[in-house]
Each structure stands twice: as structure tokens, then as C-alpha cells.
Amino acid sequence: MTAQAQKMTKQKKNSKTAITPTREENFPEWYQSVVKAADMAENSPVRGCMVIKPYGYALWENVQRALDDMIKEEGVQNAYFPLLIPLSFISREAEHVEGFAKECAVVTHHRLEKGPEGGLIPAPDSKLEEPFIIRPTSETIIGDSMSKWIQSYRDLPLKLNQWANVMRWEMRPRMFLRTTEFLWQEGHNAFETAEDAYEDAMKMLKVYQRFYEEFMAVPGLPGEKTPDERFPGANNTYTYESMMQDGKALQSCTSHDLGQNFAKSCDIQFQGRDGKMHHSYTTSWGLSTRSIGGLIMTHADDDGMIMPPKIAPQQVVILPVVRDENVADVMAACEKLAAQLKAKGIRVNLDATERRTPDKMWEAIKKGVPLRVEIGAREAEAGQVTHVRRDIGRDSKQTCGADEFVNKAQSIFDEIQANMLERARAFQISHTFDVKSLDELQAFYKADKTGFVKMDAALLNDPAFEVIKKEFSLTPRCLPFADEGKKVVVGRSY
């Protein structure tokens, strides 16, 4: 157990936590408990899939709004393409189909009929001439449209994005992190030159990094994937690797420089400035609902979720503390405060349900609402509010005038957002270690330590690394840009 884990265990020893087991006791079960306690999602009747509940979907909507605005700032237009992709399309790019073959769901018939035992079966005479693949990703079918839309260099660049669902058969599902069906955005851009495509792939990774840092308060390492970790069919894959509280890595997003590989397989050609025909250079890039799993594992604690204010479904929850004789006055004060905050564009939930106040408080804590406000008879009479920050807890409890709170709420959000990013970044830095040899790498994991390990990139080619990689279930996460490709980050991952 790390020193930080021991410290946190001591702090929690004599205190009740809302989430059991705790992070230190069983991190995977703790994660599932946080999702359930925050009422974000639940398992569905379809194996490997999940139902995203209203609170979890409200979070995804906020992710969509923020990221969609950033994507459009780069001149990208939203579109939508079919869920079903002809098998022949997927087969056009050999490396691509090999990379996804084991994850593909296949549609072979177009009608059901009653079978000999009374149940429904695919009608034998409804077999499709060509099977369809439920999209695992859309390079090939979007490439088909691009081949029709691009005729001249004047049609370039063509920048497209779609918000959609995809399906990749998942053997070990976990809500938000690994599900057979998940939601994402996938961008697909086409360019005139290799330089333009490279610059776009790098630019979109920077967009993701800015989104994660500014909205999710999630730090990470931007870098290039090693050749064996690249997206199938890509020249290069760039990634943002984030560290979770158990020291494991999460690939938070990817951006791919596809070169001309998909342009050639999809016949995306244009007449160049020289009058000759050329294949386009393309990129693709994506971020999924996995980002919510990363958000949970980066920020949540043993009392539940902690939401960054910028994307929190509820930024403030108002809890009336009432007795029979003061209901009207307290509710009037709560409603006035809610209206004032909403007028400033703040997302507010006035919890007027008839549950006990402690139950309402714990629900707000488990859902990670950034600011909790309590108004009782005393506060209502004095025109005051009592507020508590979720990221700090009881130590932040303050009472102030209601108007003062309305005016400073946004600055409190800014402090919470900055504190969450700083805390997560400090954790990442303190759990990133340098080793000089494979012996040191092996010793690190034999000592049951967790975190990112940096080593000389040349050690990836040593046959001994393959042995150590299998022994400790390690993967090369990326070649960080900060190290100019000379170092590689290795670790356990999700």
C-alpha cells in the first residue's frame, strides 16, 4: 500500500463512508459503487451494454456541448452516417479489418419468422446478399462519401464529425469504461498534403487536451503511440494518457494520422493544382463515454462522485431545512435564491422533496454536486445561506449573505475547478517514476508499486521487455512529446 493510501485509510478509519468498499479495499468494486450511488448508469438486459440514466446522460450532454463547440471552432461540420457498414467496405483496408475483426457484430438477415419450436428465428429466405457490420468505427463508410464529395483540391480540406453510437464486442464489460455499445464522437478530415494531415492530427489532440484540462480537470500525458499500439491502418496515433487513482492508465482519446491508407482503399482522389489526380491524406480522432469513467476514477472519493463545476449536471443543490412552522419562509428564500442563480446561468437543483434533510445531503454528496447550500429558518430570517464545497467537504462550510453568495458563486466554481485539476496533476506527478534499466522496471512492479514508469524508448526492442510486459500485464502507453520520443511511458491500463 502506498504512503498516500495508508494516510487516507487512517483518515477514514473512524469515519463513515458512503461508498463501500473503499478505493483502497477494492478499487474496481468501489468504481461500480460510485456509478450506482451517483445514479449515473446501470447494467442493461443486453450483455455488455448499459443504460445511461438521466443524471449520467446530463453529464454526457454537457461533455457534448463543450467539446462540440471546440470542434466547430476548428472548422469541422457535424454530419451523420449509417450504423450498418457493408462487409466489403470494412474489408478494403487489410490492417483495419484485422484490427477489428474479433470485435465486430454482424447482421446477416433482414426478417424474422416463427421457427419450428414456436420462437422467432431469422427467416432462411431473408439472408442478405452481403452481411453488414454494426459500425465499430466509420473510416470506411465516411471515406465512401468523401470519394464522391471530393473532386478537386478546391474541395479540400473536408472536415466532418459525427456524434453516434458504435459497437465493439466486449468480453469484460464495465460501465462507461468498457461496454459493447458506447457513445462517442468521431472526426474524419481529408487534406491536400501530408503536412496538412499531420498538423490536423496534432491540433485535434491539443483540442482534446484543452477540453480535458479546462472542463474535466483531468491531467494527462500527450504523446505518440508505439507502433504496436497504433490504430489499425494509421501511419501514427497520438494519445492523451491519464492516470487513475489506482495508478493505472486510461487512454482518454486518440487522434490518428492515416496518411493515404484509407484514401487509397476508399478511392478518395482529387485533381491537384498540377492537373493530375492525387489521393487525399486523412485523419480521424475520437472521444467516447469512456471519458466519464476516467472522470470518476480521477476525482471520486469514498463518499461518491466529485463533479467539476464546468460540466456538472447540477452546479448547486439547495436544501431547505424545514419544520412545520417555518416551511413557507424557508421555501420562499430557497426559491428566490434558485431564481437568482439561474438568472446567472448557473445550473441549480432545489430539492423540495419530502425526504429527510440528511438523506438529501448524502444524495448531493454521492452525486458530486460542486456546491451544497442549506437554508433553514435562521438563514431565511437573516437573508443568509450556508454553503459547502464538495471537493473540500466540511472544512469549507461557510455562512454568508444570500446576495453575496450569488455574486461569488462563479468564483467559487473557478476555485473548485482549479483545485481539482491541481490535485489530480499532483497525484500524477507523484506517481510517475523514472527507471534506467529493465531490471529496475521489473523491481518496481515486483514491489507492488503503482503508477507510470518512464524508461529509455530503446528498451522496447529488448526481448526481455516482452517477458516483463507479460509478467506484470504492462503496455507501452505513449512516447511523451515532452521527451521528444526518447522516453516511453509504461504501465498497467484499462
Coordinates of N, CA, C and O in Angstrom, one line a residue, residues 245-332:
Q245 N -6.8 6.9 -10.0 CA -6.3 6.9 -8.6 C -5.7 5.6 -8.2 O -5.1 5.5 -7.1
D246 N -5.9 4.5 -9.0 CA -5.2 3.3 -8.6 C -3.8 3.2 -9.4 O -3.2 2.1 -9.3
G247 N -3.4 4.2 -10.0 CA -2.1 4.3 -10.7 C -2.2 3.7 -12.1 O -1.2 3.7 -12.8
K248 N -3.3 3.2 -12.6 CA -3.4 2.7 -13.9 C -3.7 3.8 -14.9 O -4.2 4.9 -14.6
A249 N -3.4 3.5 -16.2 CA -3.5 4.5 -17.3 C -4.9 4.3 -18.0 O -5.4 3.2 -18.1
L250 N -5.4 5.4 -18.4 CA -6.6 5.4 -19.3 C -6.3 6.1 -20.5 O -5.9 7.3 -20.5
Q251 N -6.5 5.5 -21.7 CA -6.4 6.1 -23.0 C -7.6 7.0 -23.1 O -8.7 6.6 -23.4
S252 N -7.4 8.3 -22.9 CA -8.6 9.2 -22.8 C -9.2 9.6 -24.1 O -10.3 10.0 -24.2
C253 N -8.4 9.6 -25.2 CA -8.8 9.9 -26.5 C -7.7 9.6 -27.4 O -6.5 9.3 -27.0
T254 N -7.9 9.6 -28.7 CA -6.9 9.3 -29.7 C -7.1 10.2 -30.9 O -8.2 10.6 -31.3
S255 N -6.0 10.5 -31.6 CA -6.0 11.3 -32.9 C -5.1 10.6 -33.8 O -3.9 10.3 -33.5
H256 N -5.6 10.2 -35.0 CA -4.8 9.4 -36.0 C -4.4 10.1 -37.2 O -5.3 10.7 -37.9
D257 N -3.2 10.0 -37.6 CA -2.7 10.5 -38.9 C -2.8 9.2 -39.8 O -2.0 8.3 -39.7
L258 N -3.8 9.2 -40.7 CA -4.0 8.0 -41.5 C -3.2 8.0 -42.8 O -3.3 7.0 -43.6
G259 N -2.4 9.0 -43.1 CA -1.7 9.1 -44.4 C -2.7 9.0 -45.5 O -3.8 9.6 -45.5
Q260 N -2.3 8.2 -46.5 CA -3.2 8.0 -47.7 C -3.8 6.6 -47.7 O -4.4 6.1 -48.6
N261 N -3.6 5.9 -46.6 CA -4.0 4.4 -46.5 C -5.5 4.3 -46.8 O -5.9 3.5 -47.6
F262 N -6.4 5.0 -46.1 CA -7.8 4.9 -46.3 C -8.3 5.6 -47.5 O -9.2 5.2 -48.2
A263 N -7.6 6.7 -47.9 CA -7.9 7.3 -49.2 C -7.7 6.4 -50.4 O -8.5 6.4 -51.3
K264 N -6.7 5.6 -50.3 CA -6.4 4.6 -51.4 C -7.5 3.5 -51.4 O -8.0 3.1 -52.4
S265 N -7.8 3.0 -50.2 CA -8.8 1.9 -50.1 C -10.2 2.4 -50.4 O -11.0 1.6 -50.9
C266 N -10.5 3.7 -50.1 CA -11.8 4.2 -50.4 C -11.9 5.0 -51.7 O -12.9 5.6 -52.0
D267 N -10.7 5.1 -52.4 CA -10.6 5.9 -53.6 C -11.0 7.3 -53.5 O -11.8 7.9 -54.3
I268 N -10.4 8.0 -52.5 CA -10.7 9.4 -52.3 C -9.6 10.2 -53.1 O -8.4 10.3 -52.6
Q269 N -9.9 10.6 -54.3 CA -9.0 11.3 -55.1 C -9.5 12.7 -55.5 O -10.7 13.0 -55.5
F270 N -8.5 13.5 -55.8 CA -8.8 14.9 -56.3 C -7.9 15.3 -57.4 O -6.7 14.8 -57.4
Q271 N -8.4 16.2 -58.2 CA -7.5 16.8 -59.2 C -6.7 17.9 -58.5 O -7.2 18.8 -58.0
G272 N -5.3 17.7 -58.6 CA -4.5 18.7 -57.9 C -4.2 19.9 -58.7 O -4.7 20.1 -59.8
R273 N -3.4 20.8 -58.1 CA -3.1 22.1 -58.7 C -2.3 21.8 -60.0 O -2.2 22.7 -60.8
D274 N -1.6 20.7 -60.1 CA -0.9 20.3 -61.3 C -1.7 19.7 -62.4 O -1.2 19.3 -63.4
G275 N -3.0 19.5 -62.2 CA -3.9 18.9 -63.1 C -4.0 17.4 -63.1 O -4.7 16.8 -63.8
K276 N -3.1 16.8 -62.2 CA -3.1 15.3 -62.1 C -4.0 14.9 -60.9 O -4.3 15.7 -60.0
M277 N -4.3 13.6 -60.9 CA -5.1 13.0 -59.8 C -4.2 12.6 -58.7 O -3.2 12.0 -58.9
H278 N -4.7 12.9 -57.4 CA -3.9 12.5 -56.2 C -4.9 12.0 -55.2 O -6.1 12.3 -55.2
H279 N -4.4 11.1 -54.3 CA -5.1 10.6 -53.2 C -5.0 11.6 -52.0 O -3.9 12.2 -51.8
S280 N -6.1 11.8 -51.3 CA -6.1 12.7 -50.2 C -5.3 12.1 -49.0 O -5.1 10.9 -49.0
Y281 N -5.0 12.9 -48.1 CA -4.4 12.5 -46.8 C -5.5 12.7 -45.7 O -6.1 13.8 -45.7
T282 N -5.8 11.7 -44.9 CA -6.9 11.8 -44.0 C -6.5 11.6 -42.5 O -5.4 11.1 -42.2
T283 N -7.3 12.1 -41.6 CA -7.2 11.9 -40.2 C -8.5 11.5 -39.6 O -9.5 11.6 -40.2
S284 N -8.4 10.8 -38.4 CA -9.6 10.5 -37.7 C -9.2 10.7 -36.2 O -8.1 10.5 -35.8
W285 N -10.2 11.0 -35.4 CA -10.0 11.3 -34.0 C -11.3 11.2 -33.2 O -12.4 11.4 -33.7
G286 N -11.2 10.7 -32.0 CA -12.4 10.4 -31.2 C -12.3 10.5 -29.7 O -11.2 10.2 -29.2
L287 N -13.4 10.7 -29.1 CA -13.5 10.7 -27.6 C -14.9 10.1 -27.3 O -15.9 10.4 -27.9
S288 N -15.0 9.2 -26.3 CA -16.2 8.5 -26.0 C -16.7 8.7 -24.6 O -16.1 9.4 -23.8
T289 N -17.8 7.9 -24.3 CA -18.3 7.9 -22.9 C -17.3 7.3 -21.9 O -17.5 7.4 -20.7
R290 N -16.3 6.7 -22.4 CA -15.2 6.3 -21.6 C -14.6 7.5 -20.8 O -14.1 7.3 -19.6
S291 N -14.7 8.7 -21.3 CA -14.2 9.8 -20.6 C -14.9 10.0 -19.3 O -14.3 10.5 -18.3
I292 N -16.2 9.6 -19.2 CA -16.9 9.7 -17.9 C -16.3 8.7 -16.9 O -16.2 9.0 -15.7
G293 N -16.0 7.5 -17.4 CA -15.3 6.5 -16.5 C -14.0 7.1 -15.9 O -13.7 7.0 -14.8
G294 N -13.2 7.8 -16.8 CA -12.0 8.4 -16.4 C -12.2 9.5 -15.4 O -11.5 9.7 -14.5
L295 N -13.3 10.3 -15.6 CA -13.7 11.4 -14.7 C -13.9 10.8 -13.3 O -13.4 11.4 -12.3
I296 N -14.7 9.7 -13.2 CA -15.0 9.1 -11.9 C -13.7 8.6 -11.3 O -13.5 8.9 -10.1
M297 N -12.8 7.9 -12.0 CA -11.6 7.3 -11.4 C -10.6 8.4 -11.1 O -9.7 8.1 -10.3
T298 N -10.7 9.5 -11.7 CA -9.7 10.6 -11.3 C -10.2 11.4 -10.1 O -9.3 11.7 -9.3
H299 N -11.5 11.6 -9.9 CA -11.9 12.6 -8.9 C -12.7 12.0 -7.8 O -12.7 12.6 -6.7
A300 N -13.4 11.0 -8.0 CA -14.3 10.5 -6.9 C -13.6 10.1 -5.7 O -12.4 9.7 -5.7
D301 N -14.3 10.1 -4.5 CA -13.7 9.6 -3.3 C -14.6 8.6 -2.6 O -15.5 8.1 -3.3
D302 N -14.3 8.3 -1.4 CA -15.0 7.2 -0.7 C -16.4 7.6 -0.2 O -17.1 6.9 0.4
D303 N -16.8 8.9 -0.6 CA -18.2 9.3 -0.3 C -19.0 9.4 -1.6 O -20.1 9.8 -1.6
G304 N -18.3 9.2 -2.8 CA -19.0 9.3 -4.0 C -18.3 10.1 -5.1 O -17.1 10.4 -5.0
M305 N -19.1 10.6 -6.0 CA -18.6 11.4 -7.1 C -18.2 12.8 -6.7 O -18.8 13.3 -5.7
I306 N -17.3 13.4 -7.4 CA -17.0 14.8 -7.3 C -17.0 15.4 -8.7 O -16.1 15.0 -9.5
M307 N -17.9 16.3 -9.0 CA -18.1 16.8 -10.3 C -17.3 18.1 -10.5 O -17.5 19.0 -9.7
P308 N -16.5 18.3 -11.6 CA -16.0 19.6 -11.9 C -17.2 20.5 -12.3 O -18.1 20.1 -13.1
P309 N -17.2 21.7 -11.8 CA -18.3 22.6 -12.0 C -18.7 22.9 -13.5 O -19.9 23.0 -13.8
K310 N -17.7 22.9 -14.3 CA -17.9 23.3 -15.7 C -18.8 22.3 -16.4 O -19.5 22.6 -17.4
I311 N -18.8 21.0 -16.0 CA -19.6 20.0 -16.7 C -20.6 19.3 -15.8 O -21.3 18.4 -16.2
A312 N -20.7 19.8 -14.5 CA -21.6 19.1 -13.6 C -23.0 19.3 -14.0 O -23.4 20.4 -14.3
P313 N -23.9 18.3 -14.0 CA -25.3 18.4 -14.3 C -26.0 19.4 -13.4 O -26.8 20.2 -13.8
Q314 N -25.6 19.4 -12.1 CA -26.1 20.4 -11.2 C -24.9 21.0 -10.6 O -24.0 20.4 -10.0
Q315 N -24.8 22.3 -10.7 CA -23.7 23.1 -10.1 C -23.9 23.4 -8.6 O -23.0 23.5 -7.8
V316 N -25.2 23.7 -8.3 CA -25.6 24.0 -6.9 C -26.9 23.2 -6.6 O -27.8 23.1 -7.4
V317 N -26.9 22.6 -5.4 CA -28.1 22.0 -4.9 C -28.5 22.8 -3.7 O -27.7 23.1 -2.8
I318 N -29.8 23.2 -3.6 CA -30.3 23.9 -2.5 C -31.2 23.0 -1.6 O -32.1 22.4 -2.1
L319 N -30.8 22.9 -0.3 CA -31.5 22.0 0.6 C -32.3 22.8 1.6 O -31.7 23.5 2.5
P320 N -33.6 22.9 1.5 CA -34.4 23.6 2.6 C -34.4 22.7 3.9 O -34.6 21.5 3.8
V321 N -34.0 23.4 5.0 CA -34.1 22.7 6.3 C -35.3 23.3 7.0 O -35.3 24.4 7.5
V322 N -36.4 22.5 6.9 CA -37.7 23.0 7.4 C -38.3 22.2 8.5 O -38.0 21.1 8.8
R323 N -39.1 23.0 9.3 CA -40.0 22.4 10.3 C -41.4 22.9 9.9 O -41.5 23.9 9.1
D324 N -42.4 22.3 10.5 CA -43.8 22.7 10.1 C -44.1 24.1 10.2 O -44.8 24.7 9.3
E325 N -43.5 24.8 11.2 CA -43.9 26.2 11.4 C -43.1 27.2 10.5 O -43.4 28.4 10.5
N326 N -42.0 26.7 9.8 CA -41.3 27.7 9.0 C -41.2 27.3 7.5 O -40.3 27.9 6.8
V327 N -42.0 26.4 7.1 CA -41.9 25.9 5.7 C -42.0 27.1 4.7 O -41.2 27.2 3.8
A328 N -43.0 27.9 4.9 CA -43.3 29.0 3.9 C -42.1 29.9 3.7 O -41.7 30.2 2.6
D329 N -41.6 30.4 4.8 CA -40.5 31.3 4.8 C -39.2 30.7 4.2 O -38.5 31.3 3.4
V330 N -38.9 29.5 4.6 CA -37.7 28.8 4.1 C -37.8 28.5 2.6 O -36.9 28.8 1.9
M331 N -39.0 28.0 2.2 CA -39.2 27.7 0.8 C -39.1 29.0 -0.1 O -38.6 29.0 -1.2
A332 N -39.6 30.1 0.4 CA -39.6 31.4 -0.3 C -38.2 31.8 -0.5 O -37.8 32.3 -1.6

